[in-house]
Amino acid sequence: MRTRPSRWWIAGVPFAVAAMLAASGYRVPVFWYQSGQHHEIADGDAQEWVDVAEQTSDAHGDFTRRYSVRLAGLGGESTAYEARSDEFTLADGMVARQVRLDFRADPSQPLMHCALTLVDDEGREYRVGHPFDEIGESIANCVPEETPGPSMPVLTAQKRGVLPEKELPRPSEWSVTPAIAVPKNATFVALRISFENPDYVTLRLPR
């Protein structure tokens, strides 16, 4: 004999579905917020020093990453581009454009793994150093290659601000010239600097 579903069970279905969607809807914006650049923490114009204080955390808990940065301008172009494992020639119409950056920071500040994004006047983005791009430098975009400074501790046994044995400390002021693959005729309006999503710094280029 077939039995009818309980009226209480039927009535409860919409509430269960609503609760499930609400929970899912909560996770979606959290994932979206943490998976991209959505939070500008500082901004300034080219040739201007911008002071940055970024809230972050490591194996020991929360701390503030502090540094100052200045966009000196965009440098020369090249058709040769260096990937993480090899050097190759860019496709026709593309060039590797240098970004000239000046930094100031205490030698103990962790500033490796910096991602850069050039934004053109049509809103298109060209990136280097982002974790999943598999192109360009992933560690030393914003630090001297020979003296990059300390890494962020990932284990509590590691201490903050400590360098590997025999590595010299990073200077308190330095310059870098990373390259980004871009269309040859693109006009750029801003550079974004990010050490971890969703935070980024905007440095505006003159129009």
PDB file of C-alpha atoms in Angstrom:
ATOM      1  CA  MET A   1       0.000   0.000   0.000  1.00  0.00           C
ATOM      2  CA  ARG A   2       1.401   3.406  -0.939  1.00  0.00           C
ATOM      3  CA  THR A   3       1.730   5.889   1.835  1.00  0.00           C
ATOM      4  CA  ARG A   4       1.524   9.609   1.495  1.00  0.00           C
ATOM      5  CA  PRO A   5       4.524  11.722   2.531  1.00  0.00           C
ATOM      6  CA  SER A   6       4.075  13.463   5.820  1.00  0.00           C
ATOM      7  CA  ARG A   7       2.701  16.970   5.472  1.00  0.00           C
ATOM      8  CA  TRP A   8       5.367  18.095   7.926  1.00  0.00           C
ATOM      9  CA  TRP A   9       8.132  16.673   5.722  1.00  0.00           C
ATOM     10  CA  ILE A  10       6.677  18.344   2.624  1.00  0.00           C
ATOM     11  CA  ALA A  11       6.353  21.641   4.444  1.00  0.00           C
ATOM     12  CA  GLY A  12       9.931  21.395   5.654  1.00  0.00           C
ATOM     13  CA  VAL A  13      11.474  20.926   2.184  1.00  0.00           C
ATOM     14  CA  PRO A  14      11.379  24.601   1.144  1.00  0.00           C
ATOM     15  CA  PHE A  15      13.023  25.615   4.422  1.00  0.00           C
ATOM     16  CA  ALA A  16      15.764  22.997   4.013  1.00  0.00           C
ATOM     17  CA  VAL A  17      16.432  24.091   0.428  1.00  0.00           C
ATOM     18  CA  ALA A  18      16.480  27.722   1.500  1.00  0.00           C
ATOM     19  CA  ALA A  19      18.962  26.948   4.268  1.00  0.00           C
ATOM     20  CA  MET A  20      21.185  25.025   1.863  1.00  0.00           C
ATOM     21  CA  LEU A  21      21.178  27.863  -0.673  1.00  0.00           C
ATOM     22  CA  ALA A  22      21.827  30.389   2.051  1.00  0.00           C
ATOM     23  CA  ALA A  23      24.852  28.440   3.264  1.00  0.00           C
ATOM     24  CA  SER A  24      26.121  28.017  -0.288  1.00  0.00           C
ATOM     25  CA  GLY A  25      25.472  31.670  -1.017  1.00  0.00           C
ATOM     26  CA  TYR A  26      27.612  32.576   1.973  1.00  0.00           C
ATOM     27  CA  ARG A  27      30.568  30.511   0.761  1.00  0.00           C
ATOM     28  CA  VAL A  28      30.446  31.847  -2.802  1.00  0.00           C
ATOM     29  CA  PRO A  29      31.112  35.527  -1.975  1.00  0.00           C
ATOM     30  CA  VAL A  30      33.797  34.529   0.561  1.00  0.00           C
ATOM     31  CA  PHE A  31      35.597  32.456  -2.088  1.00  0.00           C
ATOM     32  CA  TRP A  32      35.161  35.237  -4.657  1.00  0.00           C
ATOM     33  CA  TYR A  33      36.556  37.836  -2.254  1.00  0.00           C
ATOM     34  CA  GLN A  34      39.653  35.815  -1.444  1.00  0.00           C
ATOM     35  CA  SER A  35      40.360  34.616  -4.996  1.00  0.00           C
ATOM     36  CA  GLY A  36      41.015  37.963  -6.676  1.00  0.00           C
ATOM     37  CA  GLN A  37      42.067  41.579  -6.160  1.00  0.00           C
ATOM     38  CA  HIS A  38      39.039  43.298  -4.620  1.00  0.00           C
ATOM     39  CA  HIS A  39      40.432  45.448  -1.804  1.00  0.00           C
ATOM     40  CA  GLU A  40      42.550  48.501  -2.570  1.00  0.00           C
ATOM     41  CA  ILE A  41      44.616  49.289   0.520  1.00  0.00           C
ATOM     42  CA  ALA A  42      46.631  52.256  -0.821  1.00  0.00           C
ATOM     43  CA  ASP A  43      47.013  54.336  -3.975  1.00  0.00           C
ATOM     44  CA  GLY A  44      49.091  57.116  -5.461  1.00  0.00           C
ATOM     45  CA  ASP A  45      50.474  58.639  -8.638  1.00  0.00           C
ATOM     46  CA  ALA A  46      53.643  57.729 -10.493  1.00  0.00           C
ATOM     47  CA  GLN A  47      56.794  59.366  -9.079  1.00  0.00           C
ATOM     48  CA  GLU A  48      55.074  59.578  -5.673  1.00  0.00           C
ATOM     49  CA  TRP A  49      56.095  57.538  -2.637  1.00  0.00           C
ATOM     50  CA  VAL A  50      53.155  55.529  -1.304  1.00  0.00           C
ATOM     51  CA  ASP A  51      53.253  54.147   2.256  1.00  0.00           C
ATOM     52  CA  VAL A  52      51.582  50.757   2.653  1.00  0.00           C
ATOM     53  CA  ALA A  53      50.442  48.963   5.816  1.00  0.00           C
ATOM     54  CA  GLU A  54      48.894  45.598   4.961  1.00  0.00           C
ATOM     55  CA  GLN A  55      47.266  43.308   7.504  1.00  0.00           C
ATOM     56  CA  THR A  56      48.306  39.696   7.024  1.00  0.00           C
ATOM     57  CA  SER A  57      49.226  36.591   9.017  1.00  0.00           C
ATOM     58  CA  ASP A  58      51.781  33.809   9.221  1.00  0.00           C
ATOM     59  CA  ALA A  59      52.364  30.741  11.379  1.00  0.00           C
ATOM     60  CA  HIS A  60      52.681  32.947  14.465  1.00  0.00           C
ATOM     61  CA  GLY A  61      49.490  34.933  13.903  1.00  0.00           C
ATOM     62  CA  ASP A  62      48.567  38.383  12.627  1.00  0.00           C
ATOM     63  CA  PHE A  63      51.069  41.088  11.770  1.00  0.00           C
ATOM     64  CA  THR A  64      51.380  44.165   9.547  1.00  0.00           C
ATOM     65  CA  ARG A  65      53.496  44.173   6.396  1.00  0.00           C
ATOM     66  CA  ARG A  66      54.906  47.684   5.937  1.00  0.00           C
ATOM     67  CA  TYR A  67      56.728  49.156   2.954  1.00  0.00           C
ATOM     68  CA  SER A  68      56.855  52.218   0.717  1.00  0.00           C
ATOM     69  CA  VAL A  69      56.822  52.039  -3.072  1.00  0.00           C
ATOM     70  CA  ARG A  70      57.240  54.453  -5.971  1.00  0.00           C
ATOM     71  CA  LEU A  71      56.461  53.813  -9.631  1.00  0.00           C
ATOM     72  CA  ALA A  72      59.328  55.480 -11.491  1.00  0.00           C
ATOM     73  CA  GLY A  73      57.739  54.712 -14.879  1.00  0.00           C
ATOM     74  CA  LEU A  74      57.687  52.181 -17.680  1.00  0.00           C
ATOM     75  CA  GLY A  75      60.943  51.221 -19.352  1.00  0.00           C
ATOM     76  CA  GLY A  76      62.014  49.725 -22.652  1.00  0.00           C
ATOM     77  CA  GLU A  77      60.482  46.968 -24.731  1.00  0.00           C
ATOM     78  CA  SER A  78      61.827  43.587 -25.804  1.00  0.00           C
ATOM     79  CA  THR A  79      60.446  40.682 -27.822  1.00  0.00           C
ATOM     80  CA  ALA A  80      62.309  38.195 -25.599  1.00  0.00           C
ATOM     81  CA  TYR A  81      60.542  37.109 -22.444  1.00  0.00           C
ATOM     82  CA  GLU A  82      61.648  34.894 -19.595  1.00  0.00           C
ATOM     83  CA  ALA A  83      59.221  32.331 -18.228  1.00  0.00           C
ATOM     84  CA  ARG A  84      59.784  30.513 -14.946  1.00  0.00           C
ATOM     85  CA  SER A  85      61.825  27.808 -16.655  1.00  0.00           C
ATOM     86  CA  ASP A  86      62.901  29.180 -20.046  1.00  0.00           C
ATOM     87  CA  GLU A  87      63.184  32.205 -22.297  1.00  0.00           C
ATOM     88  CA  PHE A  88      61.076  32.539 -25.440  1.00  0.00           C
ATOM     89  CA  THR A  89      60.145  35.032 -28.154  1.00  0.00           C
ATOM     90  CA  LEU A  90      56.782  36.731 -27.803  1.00  0.00           C
ATOM     91  CA  ALA A  91      54.148  36.580 -30.530  1.00  0.00           C
ATOM     92  CA  ASP A  92      53.911  39.354 -33.120  1.00  0.00           C
ATOM     93  CA  GLY A  93      52.449  42.522 -31.641  1.00  0.00           C
ATOM     94  CA  MET A  94      53.526  41.639 -28.084  1.00  0.00           C
ATOM     95  CA  VAL A  95      56.485  43.037 -26.142  1.00  0.00           C
ATOM     96  CA  ALA A  96      58.011  42.626 -22.685  1.00  0.00           C
ATOM     97  CA  ARG A  97      57.620  46.016 -21.020  1.00  0.00           C
ATOM     98  CA  GLN A  98      59.764  46.924 -18.028  1.00  0.00           C
ATOM     99  CA  VAL A  99      58.188  48.351 -14.887  1.00  0.00           C
ATOM    100  CA  ARG A 100      60.567  50.549 -12.869  1.00  0.00           C
ATOM    101  CA  LEU A 101      59.820  50.413  -9.141  1.00  0.00           C
ATOM    102  CA  ASP A 102      61.575  51.857  -6.095  1.00  0.00           C
ATOM    103  CA  PHE A 103      61.021  50.348  -2.633  1.00  0.00           C
ATOM    104  CA  ARG A 104      61.774  51.228   0.977  1.00  0.00           C
ATOM    105  CA  ALA A 105      61.278  48.727   3.812  1.00  0.00           C
ATOM    106  CA  ASP A 106      62.868  47.330   6.926  1.00  0.00           C
ATOM    107  CA  PRO A 107      65.086  44.352   5.990  1.00  0.00           C
ATOM    108  CA  SER A 108      62.938  42.117   8.211  1.00  0.00           C
ATOM    109  CA  GLN A 109      59.766  42.674   6.159  1.00  0.00           C
ATOM    110  CA  PRO A 110      58.721  39.687   3.958  1.00  0.00           C
ATOM    111  CA  LEU A 111      58.292  41.059   0.425  1.00  0.00           C
ATOM    112  CA  MET A 112      58.826  38.075  -1.844  1.00  0.00           C
ATOM    113  CA  HIS A 113      56.101  36.626  -4.079  1.00  0.00           C
ATOM    114  CA  CYS A 114      54.874  39.997  -5.297  1.00  0.00           C
ATOM    115  CA  ALA A 115      52.332  40.009  -8.150  1.00  0.00           C
ATOM    116  CA  LEU A 116      52.085  42.897 -10.621  1.00  0.00           C
ATOM    117  CA  THR A 117      49.216  43.878 -12.923  1.00  0.00           C
ATOM    118  CA  LEU A 118      49.346  46.542 -15.635  1.00  0.00           C
ATOM    119  CA  VAL A 119      45.905  47.968 -16.502  1.00  0.00           C
ATOM    120  CA  ASP A 120      45.366  49.654 -19.874  1.00  0.00           C
ATOM    121  CA  ASP A 121      42.919  52.408 -20.831  1.00  0.00           C
ATOM    122  CA  GLU A 122      40.353  49.788 -21.894  1.00  0.00           C
ATOM    123  CA  GLY A 123      40.423  48.018 -18.543  1.00  0.00           C
ATOM    124  CA  ARG A 124      42.426  45.025 -19.778  1.00  0.00           C
ATOM    125  CA  GLU A 125      44.909  43.483 -17.336  1.00  0.00           C
ATOM    126  CA  TYR A 126      48.399  42.085 -18.017  1.00  0.00           C
ATOM    127  CA  ARG A 127      50.047  40.224 -15.165  1.00  0.00           C
ATOM    128  CA  VAL A 128      53.242  38.722 -13.868  1.00  0.00           C
ATOM    129  CA  GLY A 129      53.971  36.803 -10.683  1.00  0.00           C
ATOM    130  CA  HIS A 130      50.402  35.657 -10.026  1.00  0.00           C
ATOM    131  CA  PRO A 131      50.434  32.112  -8.616  1.00  0.00           C
ATOM    132  CA  PHE A 132      48.597  30.339 -11.434  1.00  0.00           C
ATOM    133  CA  ASP A 133      49.941  32.185 -14.487  1.00  0.00           C
ATOM    134  CA  GLU A 134      53.064  30.008 -14.835  1.00  0.00           C
ATOM    135  CA  ILE A 135      54.897  32.838 -16.567  1.00  0.00           C
ATOM    136  CA  GLY A 136      57.427  35.368 -15.396  1.00  0.00           C
ATOM    137  CA  GLU A 137      59.233  35.680 -12.097  1.00  0.00           C
ATOM    138  CA  SER A 138      57.360  34.308  -9.083  1.00  0.00           C
ATOM    139  CA  ILE A 139      59.644  35.383  -6.225  1.00  0.00           C
ATOM    140  CA  ALA A 140      61.769  38.433  -6.961  1.00  0.00           C
ATOM    141  CA  ASN A 141      59.470  40.847  -8.815  1.00  0.00           C
ATOM    142  CA  CYS A 142      59.696  43.359  -5.972  1.00  0.00           C
ATOM    143  CA  VAL A 143      62.969  42.475  -4.229  1.00  0.00           C
ATOM    144  CA  PRO A 144      66.654  42.224  -5.220  1.00  0.00           C
ATOM    145  CA  GLU A 145      67.361  38.799  -6.690  1.00  0.00           C
ATOM    146  CA  GLU A 146      70.511  38.205  -4.635  1.00  0.00           C
ATOM    147  CA  THR A 147      69.142  39.598  -1.343  1.00  0.00           C
ATOM    148  CA  PRO A 148      65.356  39.083  -1.390  1.00  0.00           C
ATOM    149  CA  GLY A 149      64.951  39.149   2.376  1.00  0.00           C
ATOM    150  CA  PRO A 150      63.066  36.771   4.663  1.00  0.00           C
ATOM    151  CA  SER A 151      60.143  34.512   3.812  1.00  0.00           C
ATOM    152  CA  MET A 152      56.942  34.361   5.834  1.00  0.00           C
ATOM    153  CA  PRO A 153      57.070  31.551   8.421  1.00  0.00           C
ATOM    154  CA  VAL A 154      54.779  28.646   7.575  1.00  0.00           C
ATOM    155  CA  LEU A 155      55.719  26.643  10.689  1.00  0.00           C
ATOM    156  CA  THR A 156      55.809  27.852  14.280  1.00  0.00           C
ATOM    157  CA  ALA A 157      59.379  26.554  14.556  1.00  0.00           C
ATOM    158  CA  GLN A 158      60.453  29.221  12.047  1.00  0.00           C
ATOM    159  CA  LYS A 159      61.124  32.746  13.274  1.00  0.00           C
ATOM    160  CA  ARG A 160      59.940  35.938  11.631  1.00  0.00           C
ATOM    161  CA  GLY A 161      62.519  38.010   9.784  1.00  0.00           C
ATOM    162  CA  VAL A 162      65.258  35.371   9.849  1.00  0.00           C
ATOM    163  CA  LEU A 163      67.364  34.819   6.727  1.00  0.00           C
ATOM    164  CA  PRO A 164      68.795  31.527   5.448  1.00  0.00           C
ATOM    165  CA  GLU A 165      72.360  30.904   6.547  1.00  0.00           C
ATOM    166  CA  LYS A 166      74.971  33.018   4.700  1.00  0.00           C
ATOM    167  CA  GLU A 167      72.345  35.151   2.915  1.00  0.00           C
ATOM    168  CA  LEU A 168      73.009  38.884   3.209  1.00  0.00           C
ATOM    169  CA  PRO A 169      70.224  41.187   4.449  1.00  0.00           C
ATOM    170  CA  ARG A 170      68.188  43.149   1.942  1.00  0.00           C
ATOM    171  CA  PRO A 171      69.047  46.878   1.777  1.00  0.00           C
ATOM    172  CA  SER A 172      66.525  49.313   3.243  1.00  0.00           C
ATOM    173  CA  GLU A 173      66.033  50.961  -0.184  1.00  0.00           C
ATOM    174  CA  TRP A 174      66.294  49.338  -3.624  1.00  0.00           C
ATOM    175  CA  SER A 175      64.982  49.359  -7.204  1.00  0.00           C
ATOM    176  CA  VAL A 176      63.658  46.600  -9.468  1.00  0.00           C
ATOM    177  CA  THR A 177      62.694  46.392 -13.153  1.00  0.00           C
ATOM    178  CA  PRO A 178      60.425  43.361 -13.713  1.00  0.00           C
ATOM    179  CA  ALA A 179      58.937  42.858 -17.180  1.00  0.00           C
ATOM    180  CA  ILE A 180      55.329  42.164 -18.188  1.00  0.00           C
ATOM    181  CA  ALA A 181      54.202  40.811 -21.572  1.00  0.00           C
ATOM    182  CA  VAL A 182      51.804  43.345 -23.133  1.00  0.00           C
ATOM    183  CA  PRO A 183      50.513  44.471 -26.552  1.00  0.00           C
ATOM    184  CA  LYS A 184      53.024  46.811 -28.179  1.00  0.00           C
ATOM    185  CA  ASN A 185      50.539  49.648 -28.736  1.00  0.00           C
ATOM    186  CA  ALA A 186      48.654  49.466 -25.425  1.00  0.00           C
ATOM    187  CA  THR A 187      48.292  52.606 -23.297  1.00  0.00           C
ATOM    188  CA  PHE A 188      48.536  51.942 -19.562  1.00  0.00           C
ATOM    189  CA  VAL A 189      46.798  53.878 -16.806  1.00  0.00           C
ATOM    190  CA  ALA A 190      47.737  51.999 -13.630  1.00  0.00           C
ATOM    191  CA  LEU A 191      49.915  49.356 -12.021  1.00  0.00           C
ATOM    192  CA  ARG A 192      48.624  47.135  -9.213  1.00  0.00           C
ATOM    193  CA  ILE A 193      50.920  45.529  -6.652  1.00  0.00           C
ATOM    194  CA  SER A 194      49.700  42.598  -4.581  1.00  0.00           C
ATOM    195  CA  PHE A 195      51.333  40.257  -2.095  1.00  0.00           C
ATOM    196  CA  GLU A 196      48.201  38.249  -1.373  1.00  0.00           C
ATOM    197  CA  ASN A 197      44.572  38.490  -2.415  1.00  0.00           C
ATOM    198  CA  PRO A 198      42.334  40.358  -2.031  1.00  0.00           C
ATOM    199  CA  ASP A 199      44.598  43.321  -1.122  1.00  0.00           C
ATOM    200  CA  TYR A 200      46.386  45.454  -3.690  1.00  0.00           C
ATOM    201  CA  VAL A 201      48.036  48.857  -4.131  1.00  0.00           C
ATOM    202  CA  THR A 202      47.251  51.063  -7.139  1.00  0.00           C
ATOM    203  CA  LEU A 203      49.919  53.311  -8.692  1.00  0.00           C
ATOM    204  CA  ARG A 204      48.475  55.544 -11.396  1.00  0.00           C
ATOM    205  CA  LEU A 205      50.348  56.366 -14.596  1.00  0.00           C
ATOM    206  CA  PRO A 206      50.031  59.794 -16.252  1.00  0.00           C
ATOM    207  CA  ARG A 207      47.458  59.915 -19.068  1.00  0.00           C
TER     208      ARG A 207
END
